[in-house]
Amino acid sequence: MTRPRSRPRSASPDLYAAAAAALLVTAAVLVGRYVYTYDDLIVGWPPLLGRWDPHLGPGTPAAVLVAAGVVAYGPAVAARLPWRALLPAAWGTALAWTWSLALIDGWERGVAGRLTTSQEYLSVVDRWHDVPATLRDFNGHILLHSPDNWPAHVAGHPPGATLTYVLLDRIGLGGGGWAGALTITVGATACVAVLVTVRALAGERLARRAAPFLALAPAAVWMGTSADGYFAAVAAWAVALLALAVTRRSPGWAAGSGLLFGLTCYLSYGLTLFAVIAAAVLVLGRRGVRARPVLLAALLAGAAVVPVAFTAAGFDWWEAYHLLVTRYYEGAAGVRPYAYWVWANLACTVLITGLATVAGLRRAGGVLLRRRSEGARAGEVGADEVGADEGRAGEIRLAFLVAAGLLALLAADLSGMSKAETERIWLPFALWLLAACAFLTRPRGWLTAQAVLALLLNHLVATGW
């Protein structure tokens, strides 16, 4: 007897989810423009920090070619390329995409000048002649009324962020060009880190399906050149090394992961929320942790290195954070209405992750709901099982990981410490939402939507931070 063919899943629910997200963005734009004033929101093109500025640039042809190439060949290449070749290919594609988008604004405005403005990190490099003394005195310049107060981005982050560019200057690579190049190059590796994590925890098939979406992310508009792209990469590799540690039961990977988690917390205060994603990895890899409890010890030991080093140098993280909260509300945050930004921030997230991610999140939620209704046992993963089990259990694990990323982002939203500019600030969280695109069928259509969104944003709006 011939078995009846299963019906393909309807795309309608995905389109409904995408349409709802588009309506959210539309509402954020209309309410931001016609209900609030610039003095209320302090952004030029709500909900984005930017201004309406249709333009072309030297990066336009390259950006269109990269987008067309990924849409036409990305899914097939990702499915067939050997894994060891896929990772550098994804990195190279992400680099080409980010560079081409940045150069739509030209070299100076798009790359070299981004990190040299009066509020950025490079504007204070000359004040770090004595690094230990500057670290000891760092907190004394956070508040707006303090003498020689730090610019907004310097005051708004732990000194690890500024110190990165200070050290780059010290080795002879000073100026905005080198800083921009480093930021883009390192930031583009974040997509590789997410792929490594997905493969380790959920299987290679899903990682391959996610690869084109991670390489062609609309978030690249802000990855080049915002220091938050660099932060995103460090945080992503912390998670990736932890995933390798629990699946391969390697204390070395665990220690490396801890080291990067510690560094992450000294790049951005808000990235302490990556503890939620780390906890999800530990839950998914709990079999490996139970088999080798030393993994936790190695993770904690690694995580202590950077905090101990900065504390020994005289920097007090907790004091700095409390001063930052005061500084935050001394400035624009004291004016920007929470009632608008608590949902308009989510519209910004749609713009940096794309409508494909919204559809992917809908499918990820469906996977978790079906698992709950079926009473299925949560999947555990070990190095010996991943290759053989890339089906239903892998989908559940990926959906769980994505849900953890979404939970971290929502916690940041509700905190009120991210009112506006989340198209930049939430880049580290956005990358984990993009992994949900692995659940999508008809990838070329969704990739087209992603590319068109990024190209329109970069050509119509002059972004800034």
XYZ file of N, CA, C and O in Angstrom, residues 158-261:
416
model
N 32.240 49.395 30.986
C 33.441 49.160 31.795
C 34.686 49.498 30.971
O 34.624 49.542 29.736
N 35.814 49.701 31.614
C 36.991 50.176 30.883
C 37.592 49.166 29.915
O 38.435 49.536 29.100
N 37.165 47.899 29.981
C 37.681 46.931 29.020
C 37.400 47.343 27.586
O 38.201 47.063 26.681
N 36.262 48.015 27.363
C 35.913 48.461 26.013
C 36.923 49.485 25.507
O 37.506 49.334 24.427
N 37.146 50.534 26.282
C 38.090 51.573 25.867
C 39.511 51.036 25.816
O 40.291 51.369 24.904
N 39.853 50.188 26.767
C 41.216 49.661 26.837
C 41.584 48.874 25.589
O 42.748 48.839 25.174
N 40.601 48.228 24.953
C 40.858 47.508 23.703
C 41.479 48.438 22.670
O 42.491 48.110 22.031
N 40.885 49.613 22.506
C 41.364 50.553 21.493
C 42.619 51.281 21.957
O 43.445 51.689 21.124
N 42.787 51.430 23.256
C 44.032 51.993 23.778
C 45.199 51.061 23.448
O 46.255 51.500 22.971
N 45.018 49.775 23.690
C 46.082 48.803 23.398
C 46.366 48.725 21.908
O 47.518 48.563 21.490
N 45.304 48.828 21.079
C 45.512 48.840 19.633
C 46.380 50.027 19.236
O 47.295 49.901 18.404
N 46.127 51.176 19.847
C 46.933 52.364 19.580
C 48.373 52.169 20.039
O 49.313 52.592 19.358
N 48.548 51.499 21.177
C 49.893 51.312 21.742
C 50.773 50.422 20.873
O 51.999 50.537 20.892
N 50.155 49.529 20.110
C 50.970 48.651 19.258
C 51.174 49.258 17.866
O 51.666 48.590 16.951
N 50.806 50.525 17.729
C 51.076 51.235 16.483
C 49.943 51.238 15.486
O 50.122 51.678 14.339
N 48.772 50.743 15.879
C 47.625 50.707 14.974
C 46.573 51.701 15.448
O 45.429 51.352 15.721
N 46.972 52.945 15.573
C 46.076 53.977 16.058
C 45.203 54.551 14.963
O 45.437 54.347 13.771
N 44.173 55.270 15.369
C 43.298 55.933 14.413
C 42.043 55.133 14.112
O 41.949 53.928 14.380
N 41.074 55.835 13.509
C 39.779 55.232 13.255
C 39.783 54.127 12.225
O 38.969 53.205 12.294
N 40.694 54.195 11.256
C 40.744 53.157 10.231
C 41.079 51.796 10.800
O 40.399 50.799 10.533
N 42.157 51.745 11.599
C 42.536 50.466 12.215
C 41.488 50.002 13.217
O 41.167 48.813 13.283
N 40.947 50.929 13.993
C 39.921 50.559 14.969
C 38.689 49.992 14.272
O 38.113 48.985 14.698
N 38.285 50.633 13.166
C 37.137 50.134 12.420
C 37.398 48.776 11.804
O 36.534 47.893 11.821
N 38.607 48.599 11.247
C 38.948 47.323 10.627
C 38.951 46.190 11.650
O 38.447 45.090 11.389
N 39.527 46.457 12.832
C 39.532 45.438 13.893
C 38.108 45.093 14.302
O 37.753 43.913 14.441
N 37.295 46.106 14.490
C 35.933 45.892 14.962
C 35.133 45.063 13.969
O 34.424 44.118 14.352
N 35.238 45.378 12.681
C 34.508 44.618 11.665
C 35.037 43.199 11.554
O 34.273 42.231 11.486
N 36.360 43.048 11.549
C 36.963 41.726 11.381
C 36.604 40.791 12.526
O 36.213 39.639 12.308
N 36.729 41.289 13.748
C 36.385 40.462 14.908
C 34.873 40.257 14.977
O 34.392 39.144 15.226
N 34.105 41.324 14.740
C 32.654 41.209 14.819
C 32.096 40.182 13.866
O 31.136 39.469 14.198
N 32.682 40.055 12.681
C 32.186 39.090 11.693
C 32.377 37.645 12.130
O 31.698 36.750 11.628
N 33.281 37.404 13.071
C 33.471 36.026 13.551
C 32.311 35.568 14.426
O 32.192 34.379 14.718
N 31.460 36.497 14.854
C 30.348 36.114 15.726
C 29.442 35.092 15.053
O 28.921 34.187 15.706
N 29.246 35.225 13.731
C 28.383 34.263 13.045
C 28.984 32.863 13.101
O 28.265 31.867 13.213
N 30.320 32.774 13.048
C 30.989 31.476 13.149
C 30.785 30.881 14.537
O 30.526 29.681 14.690
N 30.877 31.719 15.564
C 30.688 31.249 16.934
C 29.284 30.677 17.133
O 29.096 29.645 17.786
N 28.290 31.352 16.560
C 26.916 30.847 16.685
C 26.776 29.515 15.957
O 26.143 28.580 16.454
N 27.379 29.387 14.783
C 27.326 28.125 14.041
C 27.991 26.992 14.819
O 27.466 25.870 14.868
N 29.138 27.270 15.413
C 29.826 26.258 16.222
C 28.929 25.804 17.380
O 28.819 24.616 17.685
N 28.267 26.760 18.013
C 27.388 26.442 19.135
C 26.206 25.593 18.691
O 25.874 24.584 19.323
N 25.561 26.000 17.613
C 24.383 25.262 17.132
C 24.770 23.846 16.735
O 24.051 22.879 17.051
N 25.893 23.690 16.057
C 26.317 22.340 15.662
C 26.595 21.478 16.882
O 26.216 20.298 16.929
N 27.279 22.059 17.884
C 27.635 21.278 19.074
C 26.404 20.841 19.864
O 26.358 19.725 20.384
N 25.402 21.692 19.925
C 24.252 21.416 20.791
C 23.052 20.840 20.055
O 22.262 20.093 20.648
N 22.882 21.206 18.785
C 21.658 20.821 18.079
C 21.895 20.038 16.795
O 20.939 19.568 16.190
N 23.132 19.926 16.374
C 23.417 19.130 15.192
C 23.827 19.954 13.989
O 23.472 21.127 13.846
N 24.553 19.302 13.093
C 25.132 19.996 11.952
C 24.087 20.428 10.935
O 24.221 21.477 10.288
N 23.027 19.659 10.768
C 22.013 20.006 9.775
C 21.407 21.376 10.059
O 21.275 22.210 9.156
N 21.052 21.619 11.301
C 20.459 22.901 11.657
C 21.475 24.038 11.556
O 21.135 25.152 11.165
N 22.712 23.755 11.912
C 23.751 24.784 11.781
C 23.927 25.192 10.323
O 24.057 26.379 10.005
N 23.927 24.212 9.435
C 24.073 24.521 8.010
C 22.895 25.353 7.502
O 23.067 26.259 6.693
N 21.696 25.053 7.974
C 20.525 25.797 7.536
C 20.552 27.243 8.038
O 20.035 28.150 7.382
N 21.150 27.450 9.197
C 21.230 28.801 9.762
C 22.336 29.635 9.138
O 22.282 30.875 9.184
N 23.339 29.000 8.545
C 24.546 29.703 8.091
C 24.272 30.881 7.154
O 24.796 31.984 7.375
N 23.487 30.723 6.089
C 23.286 31.878 5.192
C 22.618 33.065 5.883
O 22.920 34.221 5.576
N 21.724 32.784 6.822
C 21.022 33.861 7.518
C 21.951 34.608 8.475
O 21.835 35.828 8.641
N 22.860 33.897 9.097
C 23.820 34.549 9.977
C 24.821 35.381 9.183
O 25.225 36.462 9.613
N 25.216 34.889 8.020
C 26.186 35.618 7.202
C 25.571 36.856 6.557
O 26.263 37.846 6.319
N 24.254 36.813 6.273
C 23.586 37.910 5.580
C 22.643 38.663 6.520
O 21.600 39.151 6.118
N 23.013 38.786 7.765
C 22.147 39.407 8.763
C 21.981 40.900 8.514
O 22.954 41.605 8.232
N 20.753 41.428 8.633
C 20.575 42.890 8.589
C 21.364 43.610 9.682
O 21.694 44.783 9.542
N 21.665 42.896 10.752
C 22.449 43.478 11.847
C 23.795 43.990 11.374
O 24.413 44.843 12.029
N 24.277 43.514 10.223
C 25.569 43.957 9.699
C 25.585 45.454 9.426
O 26.656 46.067 9.389
N 24.413 46.063 9.240
C 24.353 47.518 9.058
C 24.987 48.221 10.248
O 25.649 49.256 10.110
N 24.812 47.637 11.442
C 25.365 48.242 12.662
C 26.635 47.546 13.131
O 27.383 48.123 13.917
N 26.891 46.329 12.661
C 28.146 45.650 13.014
C 29.340 46.410 12.450
O 30.452 46.309 12.951
N 29.125 47.162 11.377
C 30.203 47.950 10.808
C 29.811 49.437 10.795
O 29.000 49.826 9.983
N 30.311 50.300 11.656
C 31.381 49.932 12.579
C 30.977 50.393 13.977
O 31.159 51.547 14.324
N 30.402 49.503 14.747
C 30.046 49.796 16.128
C 30.812 48.844 17.030
O 30.897 47.646 16.743
N 31.338 49.358 18.111
C 32.083 48.507 19.036
C 31.215 47.388 19.589
O 31.737 46.352 20.015
N 29.887 47.566 19.563
C 29.008 46.504 20.046
C 29.100 45.257 19.179
O 28.793 44.155 19.635
N 29.518 45.400 17.922
C 29.769 44.234 17.095
C 30.938 43.419 17.624
O 30.910 42.178 17.627
N 31.961 44.101 18.064
C 33.106 43.435 18.710
C 32.668 42.761 20.000
O 33.021 41.606 20.269
N 31.850 43.455 20.812
C 31.355 42.852 22.046
C 30.545 41.591 21.730
O 30.630 40.582 22.454
N 29.745 41.661 20.670
C 28.908 40.522 20.280
C 29.760 39.304 19.974
O 29.411 38.172 20.336
N 30.893 39.519 19.312
C 31.762 38.401 18.956
C 32.390 37.766 20.192
O 32.451 36.537 20.318
N 32.867 38.594 21.113
C 33.478 38.049 22.334
C 32.460 37.222 23.114
O 32.738 36.113 23.559
N 31.244 37.768 23.269
C 30.207 37.046 23.998
C 29.823 35.760 23.274
O 29.599 34.718 23.908
N 29.731 35.813 21.939
C 29.354 34.625 21.166
C 30.393 33.523 21.294
O 30.058 32.337 21.415
N 31.671 33.891 21.288
C 32.709 32.871 21.433
C 32.748 32.298 22.846
O 33.093 31.134 23.050
N 32.374 33.105 23.833
C 32.259 32.567 25.197
C 31.226 31.452 25.236
O 31.444 30.388 25.838
N 30.089 31.667 24.565
C 29.042 30.642 24.515
C 29.509 29.436 23.692
O 29.278 28.286 24.072
N 30.161 29.706 22.562
C 30.615 28.616 21.696
C 31.609 27.706 22.413
O 31.521 26.466 22.330
N 32.565 28.290 23.116
C 33.538 27.476 23.849
C 32.869 26.681 24.960
O 33.261 25.547 25.252
N 31.842 27.264 25.581
C 31.116 26.523 26.610
C 30.373 25.346 25.998
O 30.344 24.250 26.579
N 29.785 25.539 24.825
C 29.102 24.436 24.141
C 30.085 23.318 23.795
O 29.780 22.125 23.956
N 31.271 23.691 23.327
C 32.298 22.670 23.048
C 32.745 21.981 24.329
O 33.009 20.778 24.346
N 32.828 22.738 25.419
C 33.273 22.161 26.694
C 32.313 21.095 27.189
O 32.738 20.011 27.618
N 31.005 21.366 27.137
C 30.047 20.409 27.697
C 29.830 19.219 26.777
O 29.493 18.126 27.252
N 29.993 19.405 25.478
C 29.790 18.272 24.567
C 31.044 17.418 24.442
O 30.950 16.202 24.263
N 32.210 18.036 24.544
C 33.468 17.272 24.455
C 34.066 16.987 25.824
O 35.105 16.356 25.931
N 33.403 17.518 26.855
C 33.818 17.313 28.243
C 35.264 17.740 28.453
O 36.094 17.014 29.040
N 35.543 18.956 27.979
C 36.912 19.475 27.981
C 37.066 20.616 28.978
O 36.496 21.699 28.777
N 37.846 20.440 30.038
C 38.106 21.538 30.974
C 38.815 22.721 30.322
O 38.616 23.872 30.719
N 39.621 22.453 29.304
C 40.323 23.529 28.623
C 39.365 24.478 27.927
O 39.485 25.706 28.039
N 38.385 23.910 27.202
C 37.383 24.753 26.568
C 36.574 25.503 27.617
O 36.199 26.665 27.423
N 36.281 24.836 28.741
C 35.506 25.485 29.811
C 36.266 26.676 30.386
O 35.689 27.750 30.624
N 37.561 26.530 30.598
C 38.362 27.631 31.128
C 38.419 28.786 30.128
O 38.301 29.968 30.504
N 38.566 28.451 28.840
C 38.573 29.488 27.815
C 37.247 30.219 27.748
O 37.200 31.449 27.596
N 36.160 29.461 27.881
C 34.839 30.077 27.906
C 34.706 31.033 29.085
O 34.227 32.164 28.936
N 35.119 30.591 30.254
C 35.045 31.442 31.440
C 35.851 32.718 31.271
O 35.404 33.809 31.654
N 37.034 32.604 30.673
C 37.882 33.779 30.442
C 37.150 34.806 29.577
O 37.145 36.012 29.874
N 36.476 34.321 28.509
C 35.761 35.239 27.628
C 34.498 35.789 28.284
O 34.120 36.940 28.041
N 33.838 34.983 29.110
C 32.675 35.506 29.839
C 33.106 36.632 30.783
O 32.424 37.659 30.910
